[in-house]
């Protein structure tokens, strides 16, 4: 068997050690007499798995005690619909800042429930930068401000100002909600700056099918809007995210990924590796004399998803075929943008990006 370097945007590469552990646990879990996917979610074995996953995630992300953690079935899109239902009064204003495709998706999930205000958008410029915070038209009475921490398709990321980037703004008394699907756990984060953050697991946290929501507990007191129990974050918390049968396999696998990240040195270590990977790849693109190009404003370039284009798109198919033959998969760009995209999440080692850069340079020599 030879596993390729997998640059897929999500579902995405998982650490090999996690897959091997899962393979081993698949047949029998401890002395349960059955696999972890075959036993009750309320039994002691799975309850221990769930508790360890939450404890490890709290350690990994330094989640303050006044924040609740939910593990919910489905993806990030579902949370985009549940946020207004749980935190906005019917028809209340909610501010959205659009820096790419997924911010727009969030508005499509929310618009039926709120008076949706697009406070700022970089769409006119093709989502290649983040509007300056001073230009955001925020509403003082908004239920929340929603941003996308990292735009997985457009490759645009909020970055600490200290790193020369565009930092998350201070939204005062209006809580800041952020979609962290494609950058959670990629670097240290001050969670106390946010009212809620959420992420589908299938990039940095594990398999698709489960999402993590981290929410300031006092916000759960908000009445929100009429909704079914199953859509109610407060009830989910009271039921320990087990209002119905949870996706136990996904939860267990995410737990293995949390443990792996802690064992590797935690988010500080991943921040170091991710910075190195991004530096290598952008340097290769920028240093190619225009053979490859990334169009995102340098200050807000994503460390996780690097879209790039060949100067001559007639070479795209040959680039992808050659990449596959070289053991590099998942590089085809999203249909919205075309071209290529390398997703370089936590599970992608520096050696994988180095192999991609070598391949890109060799391809350019043949076709440049
Ligand atoms: N937000 C972001 C930033 C994403 O990257 C994605 C998926 N690629 C989504 C939301 C939608 O997630 P899901 O498919 O889990 O609903």
CSV table of C-alpha atoms and ligand atoms in Angstrom, one decimal:
chain,number,residue,atom,x,y,z
A,1,UNK,CA,0.0,0.0,0.0
A,2,UNK,CA,1.3,3.5,-0.7
A,3,UNK,CA,-0.6,6.4,0.7
A,4,UNK,CA,-0.3,9.6,-1.3
A,5,UNK,CA,0.2,13.1,0.0
A,6,UNK,CA,-3.5,14.2,0.1
A,7,UNK,CA,-4.2,17.9,-0.5
A,8,UNK,CA,-8.0,17.4,-0.4
A,9,UNK,CA,-10.0,20.3,1.0
A,10,UNK,CA,-12.3,18.1,3.1
A,11,UNK,CA,-12.9,15.4,3.7
A,12,UNK,CA,-9.2,15.7,4.1
A,13,UNK,CA,-6.1,13.8,5.2
A,14,UNK,CA,-6.1,12.2,8.6
A,15,UNK,CA,-2.9,11.3,10.5
A,16,UNK,CA,-1.8,7.8,9.6
A,17,UNK,CA,-1.4,6.8,13.2
A,18,UNK,CA,-5.0,7.8,13.8
A,19,UNK,CA,-6.2,5.6,11.0
A,20,UNK,CA,-4.2,2.7,12.2
A,21,UNK,CA,-5.6,3.1,15.7
A,22,UNK,CA,-9.1,3.2,14.3
A,23,UNK,CA,-8.4,0.1,12.3
A,24,UNK,CA,-7.3,-1.7,15.4
A,25,UNK,CA,-10.3,-0.5,17.4
A,26,UNK,CA,-12.7,-1.3,14.7
A,27,UNK,CA,-13.2,-5.0,15.6
A,28,UNK,CA,-13.3,-4.7,19.4
A,29,UNK,CA,-13.2,-1.8,21.8
A,30,UNK,CA,-11.4,-2.7,25.0
A,31,UNK,CA,-13.3,-5.5,26.6
A,32,UNK,CA,-16.7,-4.3,25.4
A,33,UNK,CA,-17.1,-7.4,23.3
A,34,UNK,CA,-18.0,-5.3,20.3
A,35,UNK,CA,-16.6,-2.4,18.2
A,36,UNK,CA,-17.0,1.2,19.4
A,37,UNK,CA,-19.6,1.7,16.6
A,38,UNK,CA,-21.7,-1.1,17.8
A,39,UNK,CA,-22.3,-0.2,21.4
A,40,UNK,CA,-24.7,2.2,23.0
A,41,UNK,CA,-23.8,5.9,23.1
A,42,UNK,CA,-25.1,6.0,26.7
A,43,UNK,CA,-23.0,3.1,27.9
A,44,UNK,CA,-19.9,3.6,30.0
A,45,UNK,CA,-17.5,2.9,27.2
A,46,UNK,CA,-18.8,5.5,24.8
A,47,UNK,CA,-19.5,8.0,27.5
A,48,UNK,CA,-15.8,7.8,28.5
A,49,UNK,CA,-14.8,8.3,24.8
A,50,UNK,CA,-17.0,11.4,24.6
A,51,UNK,CA,-15.8,12.9,27.9
A,52,UNK,CA,-12.2,12.4,26.9
A,53,UNK,CA,-12.8,14.0,23.5
A,54,UNK,CA,-14.2,17.1,25.1
A,55,UNK,CA,-11.5,17.3,27.8
A,56,UNK,CA,-8.8,17.0,25.2
A,57,UNK,CA,-10.4,19.6,22.9
A,58,UNK,CA,-10.6,21.9,25.9
A,59,UNK,CA,-6.9,21.4,26.6
A,60,UNK,CA,-5.9,21.7,23.0
A,61,UNK,CA,-7.8,25.0,22.3
A,62,UNK,CA,-7.5,26.4,25.9
A,63,UNK,CA,-11.3,26.7,26.0
A,64,UNK,CA,-12.4,28.8,29.0
A,65,UNK,CA,-14.8,27.3,31.5
A,66,UNK,CA,-17.5,29.8,30.6
A,67,UNK,CA,-17.7,28.3,27.1
A,68,UNK,CA,-19.8,25.2,26.4
A,69,UNK,CA,-18.7,22.6,23.8
A,70,UNK,CA,-21.2,20.8,21.6
A,71,UNK,CA,-20.6,17.9,19.3
A,72,UNK,CA,-23.4,17.9,16.8
A,73,UNK,CA,-24.3,15.7,13.8
A,74,UNK,CA,-24.0,17.2,10.4
A,75,UNK,CA,-21.7,19.8,9.0
A,76,UNK,CA,-20.9,23.5,9.4
A,77,UNK,CA,-23.8,24.5,7.1
A,78,UNK,CA,-26.3,23.2,9.6
A,79,UNK,CA,-24.8,25.4,12.3
A,80,UNK,CA,-25.1,28.4,9.9
A,81,UNK,CA,-28.8,27.8,10.1
A,82,UNK,CA,-28.9,27.0,13.8
A,83,UNK,CA,-27.0,30.2,14.9
A,84,UNK,CA,-29.8,32.6,14.0
A,85,UNK,CA,-32.5,30.2,15.4
A,86,UNK,CA,-30.7,30.0,18.7
A,87,UNK,CA,-29.3,33.6,19.1
A,88,UNK,CA,-31.4,36.1,17.2
A,89,UNK,CA,-35.0,37.1,18.0
A,90,UNK,CA,-37.3,36.6,15.0
A,91,UNK,CA,-36.4,39.3,12.4
A,92,UNK,CA,-33.6,40.7,14.5
A,93,UNK,CA,-30.7,42.3,12.7
A,94,UNK,CA,-27.6,40.1,12.2
A,95,UNK,CA,-24.4,41.4,10.5
A,96,UNK,CA,-22.4,39.3,8.1
A,97,UNK,CA,-19.0,40.0,6.7
A,98,UNK,CA,-18.3,38.2,3.4
A,99,UNK,CA,-14.8,37.3,2.5
A,100,UNK,CA,-15.5,34.3,0.3
A,101,UNK,CA,-17.9,31.6,-0.8
A,102,UNK,CA,-18.6,30.2,2.7
A,103,UNK,CA,-19.6,33.5,4.2
A,104,UNK,CA,-22.2,33.8,1.4
A,105,UNK,CA,-23.4,30.3,2.2
A,106,UNK,CA,-23.9,31.4,5.8
A,107,UNK,CA,-26.2,34.2,4.7
A,108,UNK,CA,-28.2,31.8,2.6
A,109,UNK,CA,-28.8,29.6,5.7
A,110,UNK,CA,-29.7,32.6,7.9
A,111,UNK,CA,-31.7,35.0,5.8
A,112,UNK,CA,-35.1,33.5,6.5
A,113,UNK,CA,-34.6,34.0,10.2
A,114,UNK,CA,-33.0,37.5,10.6
A,115,UNK,CA,-32.9,40.9,9.1
A,116,UNK,CA,-29.6,40.1,7.4
A,117,UNK,CA,-27.2,43.0,6.9
A,118,UNK,CA,-24.1,42.4,4.8
A,119,UNK,CA,-21.9,44.7,6.8
A,120,UNK,CA,-18.9,44.3,4.4
A,121,UNK,CA,-18.0,42.2,1.4
A,122,UNK,CA,-15.0,41.8,-0.8
A,123,UNK,CA,-17.0,40.1,-3.5
A,124,UNK,CA,-16.7,42.9,-6.0
A,125,UNK,CA,-13.0,42.4,-6.0
A,126,UNK,CA,-13.3,38.6,-6.4
A,127,UNK,CA,-12.8,37.9,-2.7
A,128,UNK,CA,-9.1,38.5,-2.8
A,129,UNK,CA,-8.9,40.6,0.4
A,130,UNK,CA,-10.7,41.5,3.6
A,131,UNK,CA,-12.5,44.9,3.8
A,132,UNK,CA,-10.8,47.2,6.3
A,133,UNK,CA,-12.6,47.0,9.7
A,134,UNK,CA,-13.3,50.7,9.7
A,135,UNK,CA,-15.4,50.3,6.6
A,136,UNK,CA,-17.7,47.6,8.1
A,137,UNK,CA,-21.3,48.9,8.4
A,138,UNK,CA,-22.0,47.2,11.7
A,139,UNK,CA,-25.4,47.5,13.4
A,140,UNK,CA,-25.4,48.4,17.1
A,141,UNK,CA,-28.5,46.3,17.7
A,142,UNK,CA,-27.3,43.2,15.8
A,143,UNK,CA,-27.8,39.8,17.5
A,144,UNK,CA,-24.2,39.0,16.3
A,145,UNK,CA,-21.6,39.6,13.7
A,146,UNK,CA,-20.7,36.6,11.6
A,147,UNK,CA,-17.3,36.1,9.9
A,148,UNK,CA,-15.5,33.2,8.2
A,149,UNK,CA,-12.1,32.8,9.8
A,150,UNK,CA,-10.7,31.0,6.8
A,151,UNK,CA,-12.3,30.9,3.4
A,152,UNK,CA,-11.6,27.4,2.2
A,153,UNK,CA,-12.2,28.1,-1.5
A,154,UNK,CA,-10.9,31.6,-1.9
A,155,UNK,CA,-7.9,31.1,0.4
A,156,UNK,CA,-8.5,34.2,2.5
A,157,UNK,CA,-7.8,34.2,6.2
A,158,UNK,CA,-8.1,36.6,9.1
A,159,UNK,CA,-4.6,36.7,10.6
A,160,UNK,CA,-3.2,38.3,13.7
A,161,UNK,CA,-2.1,41.9,13.1
A,162,UNK,CA,1.2,41.0,14.6
A,163,UNK,CA,1.7,38.6,11.7
A,164,UNK,CA,1.0,41.5,9.3
A,165,UNK,CA,-2.5,40.3,8.6
A,166,UNK,CA,-6.1,41.5,9.0
A,167,UNK,CA,-7.1,40.7,12.6
A,168,UNK,CA,-10.6,39.9,13.9
A,169,UNK,CA,-12.2,43.2,14.8
A,170,UNK,CA,-13.5,44.1,18.2
A,171,UNK,CA,-17.3,44.1,17.9
A,172,UNK,CA,-17.9,45.5,21.4
A,173,UNK,CA,-21.1,44.2,23.0
A,174,UNK,CA,-22.2,42.4,19.9
A,175,UNK,CA,-20.8,38.9,20.0
A,176,UNK,CA,-18.6,37.8,17.2
A,177,UNK,CA,-19.5,34.4,15.6
A,178,UNK,CA,-16.9,32.8,13.5
A,179,UNK,CA,-16.9,29.8,11.1
A,180,UNK,CA,-13.6,28.1,11.8
A,181,UNK,CA,-14.3,25.0,9.8
A,182,UNK,CA,-11.0,25.1,7.9
A,183,UNK,CA,-8.6,26.6,10.4
A,184,UNK,CA,-9.6,25.5,13.9
A,185,UNK,CA,-6.7,24.2,15.9
A,186,UNK,CA,-4.2,25.5,13.3
A,187,UNK,CA,-2.7,28.0,15.7
A,188,UNK,CA,-3.3,29.4,19.2
A,189,UNK,CA,-6.6,31.4,19.5
A,190,UNK,CA,-8.1,33.6,22.2
A,191,UNK,CA,-11.5,32.1,22.3
A,192,UNK,CA,-12.8,34.7,24.8
A,193,UNK,CA,-12.9,37.2,21.9
A,194,UNK,CA,-15.8,35.2,20.3
A,195,UNK,CA,-19.4,34.6,21.2
A,196,UNK,CA,-19.4,31.4,19.3
A,197,UNK,CA,-17.1,29.5,17.0
A,198,UNK,CA,-18.0,26.4,15.0
A,199,UNK,CA,-16.4,24.0,12.6
A,200,UNK,CA,-17.3,21.0,10.6
A,201,UNK,CA,-14.8,18.4,11.6
A,202,UNK,CA,-13.6,17.2,8.2
A,203,UNK,CA,-10.6,19.4,7.8
A,204,UNK,CA,-8.5,19.8,10.9
A,205,UNK,CA,-10.6,17.8,13.4
A,206,UNK,CA,-11.5,14.4,12.0
A,207,UNK,CA,-14.1,12.8,9.7
A,208,UNK,CA,-17.1,14.5,8.1
A,209,UNK,CA,-20.4,14.0,9.8
A,210,UNK,CA,-19.8,15.9,13.0
A,211,UNK,CA,-19.4,19.5,13.9
A,212,UNK,CA,-18.0,21.2,17.0
A,213,UNK,CA,-19.7,24.3,18.4
A,214,UNK,CA,-17.9,26.3,21.2
A,215,UNK,CA,-20.3,28.9,22.6
A,216,UNK,CA,-20.2,31.4,25.5
A,217,UNK,CA,-22.6,30.0,28.1
A,218,UNK,CA,-24.5,33.2,28.8
A,219,UNK,CA,-25.5,33.4,25.1
A,220,UNK,CA,-27.4,30.2,25.6
A,221,UNK,CA,-29.9,32.1,27.8
A,222,UNK,CA,-31.1,34.0,24.7
A,223,UNK,CA,-34.6,32.9,23.7
A,224,UNK,CA,-33.8,32.8,20.0
A,225,UNK,CA,-36.7,31.8,17.8
A,226,UNK,CA,-39.3,29.0,17.8
A,227,UNK,CA,-37.5,25.8,16.9
A,228,UNK,CA,-37.7,22.1,17.3
A,229,UNK,CA,-35.9,20.6,20.3
A,230,UNK,CA,-33.3,19.0,18.1
A,231,UNK,CA,-32.2,22.4,16.8
A,232,UNK,CA,-31.9,23.9,20.3
A,233,UNK,CA,-28.3,24.3,21.5
A,234,UNK,CA,-29.4,24.7,25.1
A,235,UNK,CA,-31.2,21.4,25.1
A,236,UNK,CA,-28.3,19.8,23.3
A,237,UNK,CA,-26.0,21.0,26.1
A,238,UNK,CA,-28.3,19.7,28.8
A,239,UNK,CA,-28.3,16.4,27.0
A,240,UNK,CA,-24.5,16.3,26.6
A,241,UNK,CA,-25.0,16.5,22.8
A,242,UNK,CA,-27.0,13.3,22.9
A,243,UNK,CA,-30.5,14.6,22.3
A,244,UNK,CA,-30.7,11.8,19.8
A,245,UNK,CA,-28.2,9.1,18.8
A,246,UNK,CA,-25.0,11.0,18.0
A,247,UNK,CA,-22.5,10.0,15.3
A,248,UNK,CA,-20.5,7.9,17.6
A,249,UNK,CA,-17.8,6.8,15.1
A,250,UNK,CA,-17.1,10.3,14.0
A,251,UNK,CA,-17.0,11.6,17.6
A,252,UNK,CA,-14.6,8.8,18.5
A,253,UNK,CA,-12.3,9.5,15.5
A,254,UNK,CA,-12.3,13.2,16.2
A,255,UNK,CA,-11.2,12.3,19.8
A,256,UNK,CA,-8.3,10.4,18.3
A,257,UNK,CA,-7.3,13.4,16.3
A,258,UNK,CA,-7.5,15.7,19.3
A,259,UNK,CA,-5.2,13.3,21.2
A,260,UNK,CA,-2.8,13.1,18.2
A,261,UNK,CA,-2.6,16.9,18.1
A,262,UNK,CA,-1.8,17.1,21.8
A,263,UNK,CA,0.8,14.4,21.5
A,264,UNK,CA,2.4,16.3,18.6
A,265,UNK,CA,2.9,19.4,20.7
A,266,UNK,CA,-0.5,21.1,20.5
A,267,UNK,CA,-1.6,24.2,18.6
A,268,UNK,CA,1.7,26.1,19.1
A,269,UNK,CA,3.6,23.3,17.3
A,270,UNK,CA,1.0,23.2,14.5
A,271,UNK,CA,1.2,27.0,14.1
A,272,UNK,CA,4.9,26.6,13.5
A,273,UNK,CA,4.5,23.8,11.0
A,274,UNK,CA,1.6,25.5,9.2
A,275,UNK,CA,3.6,28.7,8.9
A,276,UNK,CA,6.5,26.8,7.4
A,277,UNK,CA,4.3,24.9,4.9
A,278,UNK,CA,2.6,28.1,3.8
A,279,UNK,CA,5.9,29.9,3.5
A,280,UNK,CA,7.3,27.2,1.3
A,281,UNK,CA,4.3,27.0,-1.0
A,282,UNK,CA,3.7,30.7,-1.5
A,283,UNK,CA,7.4,31.2,-2.1
A,284,UNK,CA,7.3,28.6,-4.8
A,285,UNK,CA,4.3,30.2,-6.5
A,286,UNK,CA,5.6,33.8,-6.2
A,287,UNK,CA,9.0,32.7,-7.3
A,288,UNK,CA,7.8,31.0,-10.5
A,289,UNK,CA,8.0,34.1,-12.6
A,290,UNK,CA,4.3,34.0,-13.3
A,291,UNK,CA,4.1,30.3,-14.3
A,292,UNK,CA,2.0,29.8,-11.2
A,293,UNK,CA,0.0,32.6,-9.5
A,294,UNK,CA,-2.1,33.2,-6.3
A,295,UNK,CA,-4.3,36.2,-6.5
A,296,UNK,CA,-5.0,36.8,-2.8
A,297,UNK,CA,-3.7,40.0,-1.1
A,298,UNK,CA,-0.5,38.8,0.7
A,299,UNK,CA,-1.7,40.1,4.1
A,300,UNK,CA,-4.7,37.8,4.2
A,301,UNK,CA,-3.4,34.7,2.4
A,302,UNK,CA,-4.7,31.5,4.0
A,303,UNK,CA,-2.2,29.2,5.7
A,304,UNK,CA,-4.6,26.3,5.1
A,305,UNK,CA,-5.9,26.5,1.6
A,306,UNK,CA,-3.7,27.8,-1.2
A,307,UNK,CA,-5.5,28.3,-4.5
A,308,UNK,CA,-3.2,28.8,-7.5
A,309,UNK,CA,-3.5,29.0,-11.2
A,310,UNK,CA,-1.2,28.0,-14.1
A,311,UNK,CA,-0.6,30.9,-16.5
A,312,UNK,CA,-1.8,28.6,-19.2
A,313,UNK,CA,-4.8,26.6,-18.1
A,314,UNK,CA,-4.3,24.3,-21.1
A,315,UNK,CA,-1.7,22.6,-18.8
A,316,UNK,CA,-4.1,22.0,-15.9
A,317,UNK,CA,-5.0,18.4,-16.8
A,318,UNK,CA,-1.4,17.5,-17.4
A,319,UNK,CA,-0.5,19.1,-14.0
A,320,UNK,CA,-3.1,17.1,-12.1
A,321,UNK,CA,-2.2,13.8,-13.9
A,322,UNK,CA,1.5,14.3,-13.3
A,323,UNK,CA,0.8,15.2,-9.6
A,324,UNK,CA,-1.2,12.0,-9.1
A,325,UNK,CA,1.6,9.9,-10.7
A,326,UNK,CA,4.0,11.7,-8.3
A,327,UNK,CA,1.8,10.7,-5.3
A,328,UNK,CA,0.2,14.1,-4.8
A,329,UNK,CA,-3.6,14.0,-4.8
A,330,UNK,CA,-6.6,16.3,-4.2
A,331,UNK,CA,-5.1,19.3,-6.0
A,332,UNK,CA,-7.9,20.2,-8.3
A,333,UNK,CA,-9.4,23.6,-7.6
A,334,UNK,CA,-13.0,24.1,-6.5
A,335,UNK,CA,-15.3,24.5,-9.4
A,336,UNK,CA,-16.1,28.1,-8.3
A,337,UNK,CA,-12.5,29.2,-9.1
A,338,UNK,CA,-11.0,26.5,-11.2
A,339,UNK,CA,-7.3,26.0,-11.3
A,340,UNK,CA,-5.6,24.3,-8.4
A,341,UNK,CA,-5.8,24.3,-4.7
A,342,UNK,CA,-3.6,22.8,-2.1
A,343,UNK,CA,-5.2,22.3,1.3
A,344,UNK,CA,-2.4,21.9,3.8
A,345,UNK,CA,-4.2,21.2,7.1
A,346,UNK,CA,-2.5,20.0,10.3
A,347,UNK,CA,-2.3,16.4,9.1
A,348,UNK,CA,-0.2,17.5,6.1
A,349,UNK,CA,3.5,17.2,7.0
A,350,UNK,CA,6.1,19.7,5.8
A,351,UNK,CA,7.5,16.9,3.7
A,352,UNK,CA,4.3,16.8,1.7
A,353,UNK,CA,4.5,20.5,0.8
A,354,UNK,CA,8.2,20.1,0.0
A,355,UNK,CA,7.2,17.2,-2.4
A,356,UNK,CA,4.5,19.4,-4.0
A,357,UNK,CA,7.0,22.3,-4.5
A,358,UNK,CA,9.5,19.9,-6.1
A,359,UNK,CA,6.8,18.6,-8.4
A,360,UNK,CA,5.7,22.2,-9.3
A,361,UNK,CA,9.2,23.2,-10.2
A,362,UNK,CA,9.8,20.0,-12.3
A,363,UNK,CA,6.5,20.6,-14.1
A,364,UNK,CA,7.5,24.2,-14.8
A,365,UNK,CA,10.8,23.1,-16.3
A,366,UNK,CA,9.0,20.7,-18.6
A,367,UNK,CA,6.3,23.1,-19.7
A,368,UNK,CA,7.6,26.6,-18.9
B,1,LIG,N1,-17.6,26.7,6.1
B,1,LIG,C1,-16.4,26.5,5.6
B,1,LIG,C2,-15.3,27.5,5.9
B,1,LIG,C3,-16.2,25.3,4.8
B,1,LIG,O1,-14.9,25.1,4.3
B,1,LIG,C4,-17.2,24.4,4.6
B,1,LIG,C5,-17.0,23.2,3.8
B,1,LIG,N2,-16.0,23.1,2.9
B,1,LIG,C6,-18.5,24.7,5.1
B,1,LIG,C7,-18.7,25.8,5.8
B,1,LIG,C8,-19.6,23.8,4.9
B,1,LIG,O2,-19.4,22.7,5.7
B,1,LIG,P1,-20.3,21.4,5.6
B,1,LIG,O3,-20.1,20.8,4.3
B,1,LIG,O4,-19.7,20.6,6.7
B,1,LIG,O5,-21.7,21.7,5.9
